[in-house]
């Protein structure tokens, strides 16, 4: 045998020996169940960015029990209390997701609102979030929902972002609030639909179970005077020049039909509201009304009588207190008269502490038509520099409105129920408003702090 043959034979013997020493082949029963996957320790949690949806943010859903929310937190909650008499009363605010999401627990012990406070914590399905440019958000998710009343310009509600409000600071989104859910607040939480808490998914709120009652949209155009028709008629006219304001570039013009069926305008110049009447080519300054601390105003037909009202929100802020008033002005006999003038919220520095310093607090007002009056609410905000630190819904108030007396004479009629220059007021046309939805009645002063006068 050659050397090559001997080498090959040795290799064959060695291979046979190795096969004899290997483990025996396992049967089919022995092969089953050899790889065992153990369940992960602890609780599987959703991770940001969470989805902003109509019934919550990620795994935090409206109507969820307080104890359930606590069970989802890995290191224990940060629970705070905001309770300021006559302004806001939330017994529990739970900070979750590294303080980037705020969950408000209502009196029924359920989540009544959820707010995203950080750019990276939550996004809409299209990727919009805190920090987005508000103009881009309006274009993508608008148009804005109409309001019959007045809403703070810093509060934006968009049709494609249901049951949510966007808080705006400058040109960016500072916070996104889902809710408040009135049914959860009052202990009547409805069916929110199934949701996958681990993935942060969830169904939209069923029809008929809106998170927040909203005023109906303005009535459809029936051929009479509308805001749009007044703009078409007067937008090219020298309205601001006719009003003779001190600073034309800062003046705001509100169009409508205030004293009759003809297009008119009210020009807001700092604390002054100036009524401009007459048709195109024949404008004249008719009357002025003083609203100290005016923040914003909006045109609305609050009582649905076909003539427009001006809903004005003003603020008196000092180092000692913040006072918010809502005033409803109506045209009558060529003048502006008060249908309501009510201080709806007052927050003192002592009451704000130890929750926050007064300088860091802002009250955003949302006044919407409700039967014969205005339902007033909004949001309490606490700022930390440019960021929202805390927020909560304001305690609702209701302002009743007196019935407008129809003179039938249009803008040229007599003064009737117009306010006198010294602030006096005819009881029939300028009946005092009362707060019946708030926690206590407010005493009205014997004279209005507003003054209206007819221009000669």
mmCIF file with all atom_site columns, N, CA, C and O in Angstrom, residues 314-344:
data_model
loop_
_atom_site.group_PDB
_atom_site.id
_atom_site.type_symbol
_atom_site.label_atom_id
_atom_site.label_alt_id
_atom_site.label_comp_id
_atom_site.label_asym_id
_atom_site.label_entity_id
_atom_site.label_seq_id
_atom_site.pdbx_PDB_ins_code
_atom_site.Cartn_x
_atom_site.Cartn_y
_atom_site.Cartn_z
_atom_site.occupancy
_atom_site.B_iso_or_equiv
_atom_site.pdbx_formal_charge
_atom_site.auth_seq_id
_atom_site.auth_comp_id
_atom_site.auth_asym_id
_atom_site.auth_atom_id
_atom_site.pdbx_PDB_model_num
ATOM 1   N N  . UNK A 1 314 ? -61.548 92.195  28.257 1.00 0.00 ? 314 UNK A N  1
ATOM 2   C CA . UNK A 1 314 ? -60.553 93.133  28.751 1.00 0.00 ? 314 UNK A CA 1
ATOM 3   C C  . UNK A 1 314 ? -59.880 92.565  29.989 1.00 0.00 ? 314 UNK A C  1
ATOM 4   O O  . UNK A 1 314 ? -60.430 91.711  30.679 1.00 0.00 ? 314 UNK A O  1
ATOM 5   N N  . UNK A 1 315 ? -58.694 93.072  30.259 1.00 0.00 ? 315 UNK A N  1
ATOM 6   C CA . UNK A 1 315 ? -57.921 92.606  31.415 1.00 0.00 ? 315 UNK A CA 1
ATOM 7   C C  . UNK A 1 315 ? -57.348 93.795  32.158 1.00 0.00 ? 315 UNK A C  1
ATOM 8   O O  . UNK A 1 315 ? -56.787 94.712  31.551 1.00 0.00 ? 315 UNK A O  1
ATOM 9   N N  . UNK A 1 316 ? -57.491 93.763  33.464 1.00 0.00 ? 316 UNK A N  1
ATOM 10  C CA . UNK A 1 316 ? -56.869 94.749  34.347 1.00 0.00 ? 316 UNK A CA 1
ATOM 11  C C  . UNK A 1 316 ? -55.828 93.997  35.178 1.00 0.00 ? 316 UNK A C  1
ATOM 12  O O  . UNK A 1 316 ? -56.173 93.221  36.064 1.00 0.00 ? 316 UNK A O  1
ATOM 13  N N  . UNK A 1 317 ? -54.556 94.202  34.863 1.00 0.00 ? 317 UNK A N  1
ATOM 14  C CA . UNK A 1 317 ? -53.472 93.453  35.513 1.00 0.00 ? 317 UNK A CA 1
ATOM 15  C C  . UNK A 1 317 ? -52.584 94.407  36.293 1.00 0.00 ? 317 UNK A C  1
ATOM 16  O O  . UNK A 1 317 ? -52.151 95.439  35.782 1.00 0.00 ? 317 UNK A O  1
ATOM 17  N N  . UNK A 1 318 ? -52.299 94.036  37.525 1.00 0.00 ? 318 UNK A N  1
ATOM 18  C CA . UNK A 1 318 ? -51.374 94.783  38.361 1.00 0.00 ? 318 UNK A CA 1
ATOM 19  C C  . UNK A 1 318 ? -50.527 93.780  39.136 1.00 0.00 ? 318 UNK A C  1
ATOM 20  O O  . UNK A 1 318 ? -50.665 92.568  38.967 1.00 0.00 ? 318 UNK A O  1
ATOM 21  N N  . UNK A 1 319 ? -49.667 94.278  40.002 1.00 0.00 ? 319 UNK A N  1
ATOM 22  C CA . UNK A 1 319 ? -48.857 93.379  40.818 1.00 0.00 ? 319 UNK A CA 1
ATOM 23  C C  . UNK A 1 319 ? -49.684 92.692  41.891 1.00 0.00 ? 319 UNK A C  1
ATOM 24  O O  . UNK A 1 319 ? -49.228 91.717  42.499 1.00 0.00 ? 319 UNK A O  1
ATOM 25  N N  . UNK A 1 320 ? -50.916 93.161  42.106 1.00 0.00 ? 320 UNK A N  1
ATOM 26  C CA . UNK A 1 320 ? -51.764 92.619  43.165 1.00 0.00 ? 320 UNK A CA 1
ATOM 27  C C  . UNK A 1 320 ? -52.857 91.687  42.663 1.00 0.00 ? 320 UNK A C  1
ATOM 28  O O  . UNK A 1 320 ? -53.317 90.814  43.393 1.00 0.00 ? 320 UNK A O  1
ATOM 29  N N  . UNK A 1 321 ? -53.298 91.859  41.396 1.00 0.00 ? 321 UNK A N  1
ATOM 30  C CA . UNK A 1 321 ? -54.435 91.060  40.936 1.00 0.00 ? 321 UNK A CA 1
ATOM 31  C C  . UNK A 1 321 ? -54.523 91.074  39.417 1.00 0.00 ? 321 UNK A C  1
ATOM 32  O O  . UNK A 1 321 ? -53.986 91.964  38.738 1.00 0.00 ? 321 UNK A O  1
ATOM 33  N N  . UNK A 1 322 ? -55.221 90.063  38.898 1.00 0.00 ? 322 UNK A N  1
ATOM 34  C CA . UNK A 1 322 ? -55.628 89.999  37.495 1.00 0.00 ? 322 UNK A CA 1
ATOM 35  C C  . UNK A 1 322 ? -57.151 89.942  37.480 1.00 0.00 ? 322 UNK A C  1
ATOM 36  O O  . UNK A 1 322 ? -57.752 89.079  38.130 1.00 0.00 ? 322 UNK A O  1
ATOM 37  N N  . UNK A 1 323 ? -57.779 90.870  36.763 1.00 0.00 ? 323 UNK A N  1
ATOM 38  C CA . UNK A 1 323 ? -59.238 90.894  36.654 1.00 0.00 ? 323 UNK A CA 1
ATOM 39  C C  . UNK A 1 323 ? -59.620 90.827  35.179 1.00 0.00 ? 323 UNK A C  1
ATOM 40  O O  . UNK A 1 323 ? -59.115 91.605  34.364 1.00 0.00 ? 323 UNK A O  1
ATOM 41  N N  . UNK A 1 324 ? -60.506 89.898  34.831 1.00 0.00 ? 324 UNK A N  1
ATOM 42  C CA . UNK A 1 324 ? -60.971 89.706  33.460 1.00 0.00 ? 324 UNK A CA 1
ATOM 43  C C  . UNK A 1 324 ? -62.437 90.088  33.383 1.00 0.00 ? 324 UNK A C  1
ATOM 44  O O  . UNK A 1 324 ? -63.250 89.635  34.196 1.00 0.00 ? 324 UNK A O  1
ATOM 45  N N  . UNK A 1 325 ? -62.784 90.912  32.392 1.00 0.00 ? 325 UNK A N  1
ATOM 46  C CA . UNK A 1 325 ? -64.170 91.317  32.169 1.00 0.00 ? 325 UNK A CA 1
ATOM 47  C C  . UNK A 1 325 ? -64.591 90.931  30.759 1.00 0.00 ? 325 UNK A C  1
ATOM 48  O O  . UNK A 1 325 ? -63.780 90.924  29.833 1.00 0.00 ? 325 UNK A O  1
ATOM 49  N N  . UNK A 1 326 ? -65.874 90.636  30.618 1.00 0.00 ? 326 UNK A N  1
ATOM 50  C CA . UNK A 1 326 ? -66.481 90.402  29.311 1.00 0.00 ? 326 UNK A CA 1
ATOM 51  C C  . UNK A 1 326 ? -67.592 91.419  29.134 1.00 0.00 ? 326 UNK A C  1
ATOM 52  O O  . UNK A 1 326 ? -68.472 91.545  29.989 1.00 0.00 ? 326 UNK A O  1
ATOM 53  N N  . UNK A 1 327 ? -67.531 92.146  28.029 1.00 0.00 ? 327 UNK A N  1
ATOM 54  C CA . UNK A 1 327 ? -68.520 93.175  27.724 1.00 0.00 ? 327 UNK A CA 1
ATOM 55  C C  . UNK A 1 327 ? -69.156 92.867  26.377 1.00 0.00 ? 327 UNK A C  1
ATOM 56  O O  . UNK A 1 327 ? -68.459 92.533  25.414 1.00 0.00 ? 327 UNK A O  1
ATOM 57  N N  . UNK A 1 328 ? -70.483 92.947  26.311 1.00 0.00 ? 328 UNK A N  1
ATOM 58  C CA . UNK A 1 328 ? -71.206 92.789  25.057 1.00 0.00 ? 328 UNK A CA 1
ATOM 59  C C  . UNK A 1 328 ? -71.813 94.137  24.693 1.00 0.00 ? 328 UNK A C  1
ATOM 60  O O  . UNK A 1 328 ? -72.592 94.702  25.469 1.00 0.00 ? 328 UNK A O  1
ATOM 61  N N  . UNK A 1 329 ? -71.445 94.667  23.541 1.00 0.00 ? 329 UNK A N  1
ATOM 62  C CA . UNK A 1 329 ? -71.934 95.958  23.064 1.00 0.00 ? 329 UNK A CA 1
ATOM 63  C C  . UNK A 1 329 ? -72.842 95.753  21.862 1.00 0.00 ? 329 UNK A C  1
ATOM 64  O O  . UNK A 1 329 ? -72.545 94.948  20.973 1.00 0.00 ? 329 UNK A O  1
ATOM 65  N N  . UNK A 1 330 ? -73.933 96.535  21.845 1.00 0.00 ? 330 UNK A N  1
ATOM 66  C CA . UNK A 1 330 ? -74.890 96.476  20.751 1.00 0.00 ? 330 UNK A CA 1
ATOM 67  C C  . UNK A 1 330 ? -75.135 97.873  20.211 1.00 0.00 ? 330 UNK A C  1
ATOM 68  O O  . UNK A 1 330 ? -75.094 98.852  20.954 1.00 0.00 ? 330 UNK A O  1
ATOM 69  N N  . UNK A 1 331 ? -75.385 97.923  18.918 1.00 0.00 ? 331 UNK A N  1
ATOM 70  C CA . UNK A 1 331 ? -75.747 99.198  18.312 1.00 0.00 ? 331 UNK A CA 1
ATOM 71  C C  . UNK A 1 331 ? -77.217 99.496  18.512 1.00 0.00 ? 331 UNK A C  1
ATOM 72  O O  . UNK A 1 331 ? -78.067 98.628  18.340 1.00 0.00 ? 331 UNK A O  1
ATOM 73  N N  . UNK A 1 332 ? -77.499 100.735 18.900 1.00 0.00 ? 332 UNK A N  1
ATOM 74  C CA . UNK A 1 332 ? -78.886 101.128 19.094 1.00 0.00 ? 332 UNK A CA 1
ATOM 75  C C  . UNK A 1 332 ? -78.988 102.627 18.885 1.00 0.00 ? 332 UNK A C  1
ATOM 76  O O  . UNK A 1 332 ? -78.363 103.404 19.597 1.00 0.00 ? 332 UNK A O  1
ATOM 77  N N  . UNK A 1 333 ? -79.762 103.026 17.887 1.00 0.00 ? 333 UNK A N  1
ATOM 78  C CA . UNK A 1 333 ? -79.947 104.447 17.634 1.00 0.00 ? 333 UNK A CA 1
ATOM 79  C C  . UNK A 1 333 ? -78.656 105.165 17.284 1.00 0.00 ? 333 UNK A C  1
ATOM 80  O O  . UNK A 1 333 ? -78.462 106.315 17.659 1.00 0.00 ? 333 UNK A O  1
ATOM 81  N N  . UNK A 1 334 ? -77.753 104.488 16.575 1.00 0.00 ? 334 UNK A N  1
ATOM 82  C CA . UNK A 1 334 ? -76.504 105.132 16.205 1.00 0.00 ? 334 UNK A CA 1
ATOM 83  C C  . UNK A 1 334 ? -75.469 105.145 17.319 1.00 0.00 ? 334 UNK A C  1
ATOM 84  O O  . UNK A 1 334 ? -74.439 105.795 17.185 1.00 0.00 ? 334 UNK A O  1
ATOM 85  N N  . UNK A 1 335 ? -75.742 104.462 18.418 1.00 0.00 ? 335 UNK A N  1
ATOM 86  C CA . UNK A 1 335 ? -74.798 104.406 19.529 1.00 0.00 ? 335 UNK A CA 1
ATOM 87  C C  . UNK A 1 335 ? -74.449 102.961 19.855 1.00 0.00 ? 335 UNK A C  1
ATOM 88  O O  . UNK A 1 335 ? -75.098 102.024 19.398 1.00 0.00 ? 335 UNK A O  1
ATOM 89  N N  . UNK A 1 336 ? -73.442 102.803 20.688 1.00 0.00 ? 336 UNK A N  1
ATOM 90  C CA . UNK A 1 336 ? -73.078 101.502 21.229 1.00 0.00 ? 336 UNK A CA 1
ATOM 91  C C  . UNK A 1 336 ? -73.534 101.435 22.681 1.00 0.00 ? 336 UNK A C  1
ATOM 92  O O  . UNK A 1 336 ? -73.156 102.275 23.489 1.00 0.00 ? 336 UNK A O  1
ATOM 93  N N  . UNK A 1 337 ? -74.369 100.452 22.999 1.00 0.00 ? 337 UNK A N  1
ATOM 94  C CA . UNK A 1 337 ? -74.878 100.299 24.355 1.00 0.00 ? 337 UNK A CA 1
ATOM 95  C C  . UNK A 1 337 ? -74.454 98.941  24.900 1.00 0.00 ? 337 UNK A C  1
ATOM 96  O O  . UNK A 1 337 ? -74.202 97.997  24.149 1.00 0.00 ? 337 UNK A O  1
ATOM 97  N N  . UNK A 1 338 ? -74.358 98.843  26.213 1.00 0.00 ? 338 UNK A N  1
ATOM 98  C CA . UNK A 1 338 ? -73.939 97.610  26.850 1.00 0.00 ? 338 UNK A CA 1
ATOM 99  C C  . UNK A 1 338 ? -75.125 96.674  27.071 1.00 0.00 ? 338 UNK A C  1
ATOM 100 O O  . UNK A 1 338 ? -76.101 97.036  27.714 1.00 0.00 ? 338 UNK A O  1
ATOM 101 N N  . UNK A 1 339 ? -75.013 95.475  26.526 1.00 0.00 ? 339 UNK A N  1
ATOM 102 C CA . UNK A 1 339 ? -75.978 94.426  26.849 1.00 0.00 ? 339 UNK A CA 1
ATOM 103 C C  . UNK A 1 339 ? -75.494 93.608  28.034 1.00 0.00 ? 339 UNK A C  1
ATOM 104 O O  . UNK A 1 339 ? -76.293 92.952  28.707 1.00 0.00 ? 339 UNK A O  1
ATOM 105 N N  . UNK A 1 340 ? -74.194 93.643  28.297 1.00 0.00 ? 340 UNK A N  1
ATOM 106 C CA . UNK A 1 340 ? -73.617 92.946  29.447 1.00 0.00 ? 340 UNK A CA 1
ATOM 107 C C  . UNK A 1 340 ? -72.253 93.534  29.723 1.00 0.00 ? 340 UNK A C  1
ATOM 108 O O  . UNK A 1 340 ? -71.550 93.976  28.809 1.00 0.00 ? 340 UNK A O  1
ATOM 109 N N  . UNK A 1 341 ? -71.880 93.567  30.981 1.00 0.00 ? 341 UNK A N  1
ATOM 110 C CA . UNK A 1 341 ? -70.557 94.036  31.397 1.00 0.00 ? 341 UNK A CA 1
ATOM 111 C C  . UNK A 1 341 ? -70.239 93.348  32.718 1.00 0.00 ? 341 UNK A C  1
ATOM 112 O O  . UNK A 1 341 ? -70.743 93.747  33.760 1.00 0.00 ? 341 UNK A O  1
ATOM 113 N N  . UNK A 1 342 ? -69.438 92.285  32.671 1.00 0.00 ? 342 UNK A N  1
ATOM 114 C CA . UNK A 1 342 ? -69.281 91.429  33.837 1.00 0.00 ? 342 UNK A CA 1
ATOM 115 C C  . UNK A 1 342 ? -67.824 91.096  34.085 1.00 0.00 ? 342 UNK A C  1
ATOM 116 O O  . UNK A 1 342 ? -67.084 90.731  33.165 1.00 0.00 ? 342 UNK A O  1
ATOM 117 N N  . UNK A 1 343 ? -67.397 91.242  35.339 1.00 0.00 ? 343 UNK A N  1
ATOM 118 C CA . UNK A 1 343 ? -66.097 90.724  35.733 1.00 0.00 ? 343 UNK A CA 1
ATOM 119 C C  . UNK A 1 343 ? -66.261 89.225  35.972 1.00 0.00 ? 343 UNK A C  1
ATOM 120 O O  . UNK A 1 343 ? -66.956 88.799  36.889 1.00 0.00 ? 343 UNK A O  1
ATOM 121 N N  . UNK A 1 344 ? -65.616 88.414  35.151 1.00 0.00 ? 344 UNK A N  1
ATOM 122 C CA . UNK A 1 344 ? -65.833 86.971  35.212 1.00 0.00 ? 344 UNK A CA 1
ATOM 123 C C  . UNK A 1 344 ? -64.783 86.260  36.061 1.00 0.00 ? 344 UNK A C  1
ATOM 124 O O  . UNK A 1 344 ? -65.068 85.199  36.642 1.00 0.00 ? 344 UNK A O  1
#
